[in-house]
């Protein structure tokens, strides 16, 4: 009974409408929090796990030594590696594929890597134009690494003190 | 002084058969050849004499000989260990140089007691002169009809050969020595089986030190009691001590067991240049080091030295004066063991290298906090885990140096330079 | 022996007195870490990892060298044991490189496994690590000696099992290095086992280097088919390819060792020469076709050439010695169903009218128990490495070994006597032995022995056999083509009979016992190989045959098969120009590891195996091809679904025996120069010939015609020339009037003398 009377009063005094208008009015003058993606971007944690990359040493030599620990640790079986002895006698991959459809971005590969070769970058906005595009090859991974070496180095440095 | 092994030391050509025989040499051996002594009598006499192995371990010789399966079929061997490699020791060298026939007679007697018809004397590789002396003595003995087959129609056979080593400390370990005689790499064997059962060429073998063998003939001719009375309780006879280091007259001294260290130092002419005694290693580099006070109060016999916290070992007394940097001394010792480890078993191969490298780092001025604990930790891990005693020998000095002279190590680590030398 | 009781970790355990502690703990499932201990090698007690606390002993004792005694109390888990084990682990790791990520042993490394349990995660070692330079020790074993932990298993393996101490420890202390003594490296025929015994990544497989991790591969147990032993092996596969072979355990067969031949032959599987598609020849042109077309073509060929003309006896079938029981059985069944008994596998025998039978009636394990062995015409070390290993073990236990050979070989055990004589004199020597044996048991000499003079050597060989309670006579393959081979074999049988010796026949290798068992031999109306080649047959089915290697009369065989009027169906695993030349259909078949089947070894064990991988391309297991071929030919009784049904049927078949020459004729005493022609050990079958690494070894490169100077002069050859296409080596090791050829290449003139 009391509830019905309360509702009647609210309806006839336009209480809800005024409440709504009040929020509109305050937000009209408040500071804006939306960003204009893709022109603007929100900050990303150095621990963010995005697209993978293979890194190189400063002298241009690829870091990966085909130990296959990332392949072994990957819970989604997303990584496929084939290896051989390169002509100079070092152990190298001939194939390093990551299937991004399988990948769950857990970051175990990065944790397992003894030479910091495979890393997950902060890149998250990528797309494939074909189904097979989800398998990212060694060449592409190295390319991503080469292109983003500076930022990878930066984020790893930032995170290093917490590890 | 100089009553057993060195009794002919002052005579001209003391190493010749004539001099040896003039002082009663080979009388026991001839008695045996005449059939007047039984192995049991010899063993009893040796037991009564209290003679303990002079190579370092101090195992009673009579008991050792009685362990040999004398009546078992097949070849048996008697081996003399003249691979005197312990830093600070040079007594066997002088026995071989000045009294080789005593060793030959002792080994022949041993061969008779243990029914071993072949003997080998394994002589340290660097001992060219003693080796030649011993070979000369062997020739004399063979020529005099004291060795060979069916000697003097007694039915006793004994052939003796000298074998020159190639310069490895570890070959002083009895089983490594056997391997070396067999022509293999000098590496200790694991025990059991012990050489008394499976020794040279897989046959029962007894191995004794040169000094032990050299004492046997005199014990038998003059009686076990005479010998025992030369020394003190539990340490019968006299013993050769090689006194070296910062003394006026470093030399070998044959003195009665139980002689105070003070007197021994006196015999060696006291400290050089009137310096003050700092430390003494009483039994060769593998035995724990003692401080001056402890050493001066010590008597030179098995129990006396053990009471002082060290071991009689091979009787090599290394005397050090106040100018000695103990850190550098230990580094030098560690290098010796690092260099001489045979490499067979893990704790010794890796541990001696670790000790040496860590000490070298300290003496290079790069010591760091925790190094003393590290050294103690590493020596503790070597101790007792190795096949032979070389590992223990490398570990023991580290512990005693650190215990007695810790502040010197701390100073070296902190300041990067020696506390003594500045 | 009465058992005694000891206490391990509070548990009472019964064991034999004097047994080593570690074998008791292993049996009881108590884990004691170890590196230098290996159950088949002598005890070194040098790694010190197995130290355990024995009550009453002041120091911890190594379990591997502590014999147990009544009432012993052992603690493997207490503080004292653990601290010693941890100490040793730390010492082992200070100089061991932490390069597990690039180490091939990673994942199957004993050091890794033990370190997980006994190692510490932090090392207080901050000095420099030791680095050891590597030597190239051959094409099979990759070294990385910085990783070596000096357990000396490889050294002991060489000295004790391989019988040739090629690896050894040089230097001492920290500078101790395990390395080969010679720059030649490791050349033993058993060298690959060093890879298996090495607990760390110091010795790894060279052909397998950096390819895969152990956890990526599937392992299937199978049987090696290159010799008479049928060693148990594990084929490790990845994505349908055999990537590595390691030994399997079977005490009755190969214990835990395998020969290099068994270990590295898998490389041939991925050779570029593999046949991948069925092919038919139309108007002289080869065309790759599907199976249906090829098989139809084959059936049509058989039909038009023989079946339609009711000339079914014009079919000849031959198979390689390495075929499986099932393949032999099905092929002979097809031939017999069609109506032909021209069936044979003995392609390398010069004179098939002159064969004799010698049973093998001693087991491999039994060989270790003999007290005397007489080896005739064999170099067992290279021909049957695992049998030689048993003989060596026997020899080390005191067995005396006499040898009658035509060349001095490098035996890895002591010989009592070595008689080097040409094959045509072996018979007279053996006749002397027999004569001497019969005389000693007072049996009247048969006529053929009446005129025999017993030489000193014969008498001493006879005496040894007579005085032995348990002797064996081993016949090798060098006499099979001698003019009087039947006489030699029959003499051996006689000697064995009268001296109560067992016999071991190594004269035909691989799976030839299976051929005999399955009846893959000419029937009473059939022809043998040599007869077939001379009678212009109209059709052939050839299983895995490469004539220039397999036939004794290679030229004649190739000529006969090349006849325009005949129809030849070849089943091969590898491409071969000569096969292409004469065949009309070539069907690609599965090689070793790719087919299921059965091998029969010298023990008589029928060891069946499944396929480890699927055959590449269109190639199929031969037994399936035969089954379908038989169906297409509408032959009855080929309703098999899998190969075990065939095996079952074989075991129920009666033994099909063929005729042998049982005469002993000592009148053959020609003065011809004897030629012993033998494929070198790594060229005896197609797979081996295609395995690259084996071919680069010293044994793989064996390609020499050995003769002495006077024979060379008679033949007009010199040390830098070739004889029968094989480089000449002039040596006194060969008997006079004799040439010993070890060939690794095909030849047109093989064995023709």
PDB file of N, CA and C in Angstrom, chain B residues 120-186:
ATOM      1  N   UNK B 120     108.343 -56.288  -4.770  1.00  0.00           N
ATOM      2  CA  UNK B 120     108.614 -55.113  -5.587  1.00  0.00           C
ATOM      3  C   UNK B 120     108.871 -53.944  -4.659  1.00  0.00           C
ATOM      4  N   UNK B 121     109.879 -53.172  -4.983  1.00  0.00           N
ATOM      5  CA  UNK B 121     110.054 -51.922  -4.254  1.00  0.00           C
ATOM      6  C   UNK B 121     109.720 -50.793  -5.209  1.00  0.00           C
ATOM      7  N   UNK B 122     108.625 -50.111  -4.941  1.00  0.00           N
ATOM      8  CA  UNK B 122     108.173 -49.026  -5.806  1.00  0.00           C
ATOM      9  C   UNK B 122     108.810 -47.731  -5.340  1.00  0.00           C
ATOM     10  N   UNK B 123     109.734 -47.222  -6.138  1.00  0.00           N
ATOM     11  CA  UNK B 123     110.506 -46.055  -5.731  1.00  0.00           C
ATOM     12  C   UNK B 123     110.032 -44.822  -6.489  1.00  0.00           C
ATOM     13  N   UNK B 124     109.903 -43.746  -5.763  1.00  0.00           N
ATOM     14  CA  UNK B 124     109.418 -42.486  -6.349  1.00  0.00           C
ATOM     15  C   UNK B 124     110.212 -42.101  -7.588  1.00  0.00           C
ATOM     16  N   UNK B 125     109.497 -41.602  -8.592  1.00  0.00           N
ATOM     17  CA  UNK B 125     110.106 -41.327  -9.891  1.00  0.00           C
ATOM     18  C   UNK B 125     111.285 -40.377  -9.853  1.00  0.00           C
ATOM     19  N   UNK B 126     111.252 -39.437  -8.919  1.00  0.00           N
ATOM     20  CA  UNK B 126     112.319 -38.440  -8.878  1.00  0.00           C
ATOM     21  C   UNK B 126     113.567 -38.960  -8.160  1.00  0.00           C
ATOM     22  N   UNK B 127     113.473 -40.111  -7.521  1.00  0.00           N
ATOM     23  CA  UNK B 127     114.578 -40.644  -6.712  1.00  0.00           C
ATOM     24  C   UNK B 127     115.566 -41.427  -7.576  1.00  0.00           C
ATOM     25  N   UNK B 128     116.266 -40.752  -8.464  1.00  0.00           N
ATOM     26  CA  UNK B 128     117.181 -41.477  -9.341  1.00  0.00           C
ATOM     27  C   UNK B 128     118.358 -42.049  -8.539  1.00  0.00           C
ATOM     28  N   UNK B 129     118.944 -41.208  -7.688  1.00  0.00           N
ATOM     29  CA  UNK B 129     120.108 -41.677  -6.926  1.00  0.00           C
ATOM     30  C   UNK B 129     119.732 -42.828  -5.983  1.00  0.00           C
ATOM     31  N   UNK B 130     118.659 -42.659  -5.167  1.00  0.00           N
ATOM     32  CA  UNK B 130     118.276 -43.786  -4.300  1.00  0.00           C
ATOM     33  C   UNK B 130     117.949 -45.039  -5.100  1.00  0.00           C
ATOM     34  N   UNK B 131     117.323 -44.843  -6.284  1.00  0.00           N
ATOM     35  CA  UNK B 131     116.982 -46.006  -7.112  1.00  0.00           C
ATOM     36  C   UNK B 131     118.252 -46.752  -7.517  1.00  0.00           C
ATOM     37  N   UNK B 132     119.253 -45.989  -7.947  1.00  0.00           N
ATOM     38  CA  UNK B 132     120.502 -46.633  -8.361  1.00  0.00           C
ATOM     39  C   UNK B 132     121.199 -47.317  -7.189  1.00  0.00           C
ATOM     40  N   UNK B 133     121.157 -46.675  -6.028  1.00  0.00           N
ATOM     41  CA  UNK B 133     121.734 -47.301  -4.817  1.00  0.00           C
ATOM     42  C   UNK B 133     121.036 -48.624  -4.526  1.00  0.00           C
ATOM     43  N   UNK B 134     119.705 -48.581  -4.615  1.00  0.00           N
ATOM     44  CA  UNK B 134     118.952 -49.772  -4.283  1.00  0.00           C
ATOM     45  C   UNK B 134     119.234 -50.884  -5.301  1.00  0.00           C
ATOM     46  N   UNK B 135     119.293 -50.503  -6.563  1.00  0.00           N
ATOM     47  CA  UNK B 135     119.626 -51.482  -7.602  1.00  0.00           C
ATOM     48  C   UNK B 135     121.006 -52.084  -7.346  1.00  0.00           C
ATOM     49  N   UNK B 136     121.942 -51.234  -6.959  1.00  0.00           N
ATOM     50  CA  UNK B 136     123.294 -51.699  -6.642  1.00  0.00           C
ATOM     51  C   UNK B 136     123.259 -52.703  -5.500  1.00  0.00           C
ATOM     52  N   UNK B 137     122.486 -52.365  -4.470  1.00  0.00           N
ATOM     53  CA  UNK B 137     122.379 -53.251  -3.316  1.00  0.00           C
ATOM     54  C   UNK B 137     121.753 -54.583  -3.712  1.00  0.00           C
ATOM     55  N   UNK B 138     120.745 -54.506  -4.604  1.00  0.00           N
ATOM     56  CA  UNK B 138     120.099 -55.738  -5.072  1.00  0.00           C
ATOM     57  C   UNK B 138     121.117 -56.644  -5.766  1.00  0.00           C
ATOM     58  N   UNK B 139     121.959 -56.014  -6.604  1.00  0.00           N
ATOM     59  CA  UNK B 139     122.982 -56.783  -7.313  1.00  0.00           C
ATOM     60  C   UNK B 139     123.901 -57.484  -6.332  1.00  0.00           C
ATOM     61  N   UNK B 140     124.317 -56.708  -5.309  1.00  0.00           N
ATOM     62  CA  UNK B 140     125.196 -57.281  -4.283  1.00  0.00           C
ATOM     63  C   UNK B 140     124.529 -58.462  -3.590  1.00  0.00           C
ATOM     64  N   UNK B 141     123.247 -58.270  -3.243  1.00  0.00           N
ATOM     65  CA  UNK B 141     122.542 -59.311  -2.502  1.00  0.00           C
ATOM     66  C   UNK B 141     122.393 -60.575  -3.348  1.00  0.00           C
ATOM     67  N   UNK B 142     122.053 -60.368  -4.640  1.00  0.00           N
ATOM     68  CA  UNK B 142     121.952 -61.528  -5.522  1.00  0.00           C
ATOM     69  C   UNK B 142     123.304 -62.225  -5.647  1.00  0.00           C
ATOM     70  N   UNK B 143     124.371 -61.386  -5.803  1.00  0.00           N
ATOM     71  CA  UNK B 143     125.705 -61.960  -5.970  1.00  0.00           C
ATOM     72  C   UNK B 143     126.126 -62.747  -4.732  1.00  0.00           C
ATOM     73  N   UNK B 144     125.680 -62.262  -3.566  1.00  0.00           N
ATOM     74  CA  UNK B 144     126.053 -62.936  -2.330  1.00  0.00           C
ATOM     75  C   UNK B 144     125.153 -64.129  -2.035  1.00  0.00           C
ATOM     76  N   UNK B 145     124.249 -64.399  -2.968  1.00  0.00           N
ATOM     77  CA  UNK B 145     123.388 -65.558  -2.777  1.00  0.00           C
ATOM     78  C   UNK B 145     122.342 -65.362  -1.689  1.00  0.00           C
ATOM     79  N   UNK B 146     121.915 -64.123  -1.509  1.00  0.00           N
ATOM     80  CA  UNK B 146     120.915 -63.858  -0.472  1.00  0.00           C
ATOM     81  C   UNK B 146     119.503 -63.786  -1.035  1.00  0.00           C
ATOM     82  N   UNK B 147     119.429 -63.675  -2.357  1.00  0.00           N
ATOM     83  CA  UNK B 147     118.119 -63.608  -3.006  1.00  0.00           C
ATOM     84  C   UNK B 147     118.129 -64.597  -4.164  1.00  0.00           C
ATOM     85  N   UNK B 148     116.952 -64.893  -4.658  1.00  0.00           N
ATOM     86  CA  UNK B 148     116.855 -65.776  -5.806  1.00  0.00           C
ATOM     87  C   UNK B 148     115.977 -66.967  -5.501  1.00  0.00           C
ATOM     88  N   UNK B 149     116.167 -68.026  -6.297  1.00  0.00           N
ATOM     89  CA  UNK B 149     115.361 -69.222  -6.079  1.00  0.00           C
ATOM     90  C   UNK B 149     116.138 -70.225  -5.228  1.00  0.00           C
ATOM     91  N   UNK B 150     115.433 -70.875  -4.341  1.00  0.00           N
ATOM     92  CA  UNK B 150     116.027 -71.891  -3.479  1.00  0.00           C
ATOM     93  C   UNK B 150     117.348 -71.388  -2.890  1.00  0.00           C
ATOM     94  N   UNK B 151     117.244 -70.298  -2.137  1.00  0.00           N
ATOM     95  CA  UNK B 151     118.438 -69.603  -1.647  1.00  0.00           C
ATOM     96  C   UNK B 151     119.209 -70.507  -0.690  1.00  0.00           C
ATOM     97  N   UNK B 152     120.478 -70.678  -0.934  1.00  0.00           N
ATOM     98  CA  UNK B 152     121.366 -71.529  -0.118  1.00  0.00           C
ATOM     99  C   UNK B 152     120.739 -72.888   0.192  1.00  0.00           C
ATOM    100  N   UNK B 153     120.067 -73.439  -0.814  1.00  0.00           N
ATOM    101  CA  UNK B 153     119.430 -74.753  -0.636  1.00  0.00           C
ATOM    102  C   UNK B 153     118.441 -74.815   0.517  1.00  0.00           C
ATOM    103  N   UNK B 154     117.854 -73.670   0.844  1.00  0.00           N
ATOM    104  CA  UNK B 154     116.934 -73.664   1.990  1.00  0.00           C
ATOM    105  C   UNK B 154     115.514 -73.999   1.556  1.00  0.00           C
ATOM    106  N   UNK B 155     115.298 -73.991   0.230  1.00  0.00           N
ATOM    107  CA  UNK B 155     113.925 -74.160  -0.247  1.00  0.00           C
ATOM    108  C   UNK B 155     113.144 -72.860  -0.219  1.00  0.00           C
ATOM    109  N   UNK B 156     113.793 -71.780   0.199  1.00  0.00           N
ATOM    110  CA  UNK B 156     113.105 -70.480   0.245  1.00  0.00           C
ATOM    111  C   UNK B 156     113.415 -69.725  -1.048  1.00  0.00           C
ATOM    112  N   UNK B 157     112.352 -69.215  -1.683  1.00  0.00           N
ATOM    113  CA  UNK B 157     112.536 -68.390  -2.886  1.00  0.00           C
ATOM    114  C   UNK B 157     112.213 -66.948  -2.535  1.00  0.00           C
ATOM    115  N   UNK B 158     113.009 -66.038  -2.997  1.00  0.00           N
ATOM    116  CA  UNK B 158     112.574 -64.639  -2.932  1.00  0.00           C
ATOM    117  C   UNK B 158     113.295 -63.823  -3.991  1.00  0.00           C
ATOM    118  N   UNK B 159     112.493 -63.276  -4.914  1.00  0.00           N
ATOM    119  CA  UNK B 159     113.027 -62.383  -5.933  1.00  0.00           C
ATOM    120  C   UNK B 159     112.517 -60.984  -5.653  1.00  0.00           C
ATOM    121  N   UNK B 160     113.420 -60.038  -5.804  1.00  0.00           N
ATOM    122  CA  UNK B 160     113.049 -58.666  -5.470  1.00  0.00           C
ATOM    123  C   UNK B 160     113.386 -57.767  -6.650  1.00  0.00           C
ATOM    124  N   UNK B 161     112.453 -56.896  -6.988  1.00  0.00           N
ATOM    125  CA  UNK B 161     112.655 -55.980  -8.113  1.00  0.00           C
ATOM    126  C   UNK B 161     112.383 -54.552  -7.668  1.00  0.00           C
ATOM    127  N   UNK B 162     113.180 -53.643  -8.192  1.00  0.00           N
ATOM    128  CA  UNK B 162     112.902 -52.236  -7.943  1.00  0.00           C
ATOM    129  C   UNK B 162     112.079 -51.697  -9.100  1.00  0.00           C
ATOM    130  N   UNK B 163     111.116 -50.856  -8.807  1.00  0.00           N
ATOM    131  CA  UNK B 163     110.265 -50.283  -9.859  1.00  0.00           C
ATOM    132  C   UNK B 163     110.259 -48.780  -9.672  1.00  0.00           C
ATOM    133  N   UNK B 164     110.689 -48.061 -10.701  1.00  0.00           N
ATOM    134  CA  UNK B 164     110.738 -46.612 -10.599  1.00  0.00           C
ATOM    135  C   UNK B 164     109.399 -46.034 -11.059  1.00  0.00           C
ATOM    136  N   UNK B 165     108.808 -45.210 -10.218  1.00  0.00           N
ATOM    137  CA  UNK B 165     107.533 -44.581 -10.575  1.00  0.00           C
ATOM    138  C   UNK B 165     107.749 -43.499 -11.617  1.00  0.00           C
ATOM    139  N   UNK B 166     106.665 -42.759 -11.921  1.00  0.00           N
ATOM    140  CA  UNK B 166     106.790 -41.715 -12.935  1.00  0.00           C
ATOM    141  C   UNK B 166     106.398 -40.352 -12.387  1.00  0.00           C
ATOM    142  N   UNK B 167     106.380 -40.255 -11.058  1.00  0.00           N
ATOM    143  CA  UNK B 167     106.158 -38.934 -10.484  1.00  0.00           C
ATOM    144  C   UNK B 167     104.720 -38.580 -10.242  1.00  0.00           C
ATOM    145  N   UNK B 168     103.995 -39.416  -9.515  1.00  0.00           N
ATOM    146  CA  UNK B 168     102.633 -39.057  -9.141  1.00  0.00           C
ATOM    147  C   UNK B 168     102.487 -39.269  -7.638  1.00  0.00           C
ATOM    148  N   UNK B 169     102.049 -38.217  -6.957  1.00  0.00           N
ATOM    149  CA  UNK B 169     101.844 -38.295  -5.514  1.00  0.00           C
ATOM    150  C   UNK B 169     100.887 -39.424  -5.155  1.00  0.00           C
ATOM    151  N   UNK B 170      99.829 -39.545  -5.987  1.00  0.00           N
ATOM    152  CA  UNK B 170      98.773 -40.490  -5.636  1.00  0.00           C
ATOM    153  C   UNK B 170      99.271 -41.938  -5.662  1.00  0.00           C
ATOM    154  N   UNK B 171     100.388 -42.181  -6.368  1.00  0.00           N
ATOM    155  CA  UNK B 171     100.916 -43.544  -6.402  1.00  0.00           C
ATOM    156  C   UNK B 171     101.495 -43.964  -5.058  1.00  0.00           C
ATOM    157  N   UNK B 172     101.586 -43.042  -4.118  1.00  0.00           N
ATOM    158  CA  UNK B 172     101.953 -43.427  -2.768  1.00  0.00           C
ATOM    159  C   UNK B 172     100.793 -44.100  -2.054  1.00  0.00           C
ATOM    160  N   UNK B 173      99.581 -43.942  -2.607  1.00  0.00           N
ATOM    161  CA  UNK B 173      98.428 -44.666  -2.073  1.00  0.00           C
ATOM    162  C   UNK B 173      98.604 -46.106  -2.504  1.00  0.00           C
ATOM    163  N   UNK B 174      98.430 -47.062  -1.575  1.00  0.00           N
ATOM    164  CA  UNK B 174      98.886 -48.417  -1.863  1.00  0.00           C
ATOM    165  C   UNK B 174      98.242 -49.052  -3.089  1.00  0.00           C
ATOM    166  N   UNK B 175      96.932 -48.832  -3.293  1.00  0.00           N
ATOM    167  CA  UNK B 175      96.319 -49.503  -4.440  1.00  0.00           C
ATOM    168  C   UNK B 175      96.670 -48.811  -5.753  1.00  0.00           C
ATOM    169  N   UNK B 176      96.860 -47.479  -5.706  1.00  0.00           N
ATOM    170  CA  UNK B 176      97.312 -46.778  -6.913  1.00  0.00           C
ATOM    171  C   UNK B 176      98.705 -47.253  -7.270  1.00  0.00           C
ATOM    172  N   UNK B 177      99.497 -47.498  -6.241  1.00  0.00           N
ATOM    173  CA  UNK B 177     100.853 -48.000  -6.441  1.00  0.00           C
ATOM    174  C   UNK B 177     100.826 -49.363  -7.139  1.00  0.00           C
ATOM    175  N   UNK B 178      99.876 -50.204  -6.715  1.00  0.00           N
ATOM    176  CA  UNK B 178      99.754 -51.524  -7.353  1.00  0.00           C
ATOM    177  C   UNK B 178      99.367 -51.382  -8.817  1.00  0.00           C
ATOM    178  N   UNK B 179      98.404 -50.480  -9.083  1.00  0.00           N
ATOM    179  CA  UNK B 179      98.004 -50.239 -10.470  1.00  0.00           C
ATOM    180  C   UNK B 179      99.207 -49.811 -11.288  1.00  0.00           C
ATOM    181  N   UNK B 180     100.013 -48.937 -10.688  1.00  0.00           N
ATOM    182  CA  UNK B 180     101.165 -48.408 -11.399  1.00  0.00           C
ATOM    183  C   UNK B 180     102.177 -49.512 -11.691  1.00  0.00           C
ATOM    184  N   UNK B 181     102.406 -50.391 -10.725  1.00  0.00           N
ATOM    185  CA  UNK B 181     103.325 -51.507 -10.982  1.00  0.00           C
ATOM    186  C   UNK B 181     102.792 -52.373 -12.114  1.00  0.00           C
ATOM    187  N   UNK B 182     101.452 -52.521 -12.149  1.00  0.00           N
ATOM    188  CA  UNK B 182     100.852 -53.353 -13.200  1.00  0.00           C
ATOM    189  C   UNK B 182     100.927 -52.682 -14.563  1.00  0.00           C
ATOM    190  N   UNK B 183     101.397 -51.444 -14.590  1.00  0.00           N
ATOM    191  CA  UNK B 183     101.545 -50.748 -15.862  1.00  0.00           C
ATOM    192  C   UNK B 183     100.338 -49.922 -16.231  1.00  0.00           C
ATOM    193  N   UNK B 184      99.407 -49.760 -15.293  1.00  0.00           N
ATOM    194  CA  UNK B 184      98.223 -48.969 -15.588  1.00  0.00           C
ATOM    195  C   UNK B 184      98.396 -47.562 -15.042  1.00  0.00           C
ATOM    196  N   UNK B 185      97.380 -46.764 -15.290  1.00  0.00           N
ATOM    197  CA  UNK B 185      97.395 -45.402 -14.779  1.00  0.00           C
ATOM    198  C   UNK B 185      97.273 -45.451 -13.261  1.00  0.00           C
ATOM    199  N   UNK B 186      98.056 -44.639 -12.580  1.00  0.00           N
ATOM    200  CA  UNK B 186      98.040 -44.671 -11.121  1.00  0.00           C
ATOM    201  C   UNK B 186      96.766 -44.097 -10.547  1.00  0.00           C
TER     202      UNK B 186
END
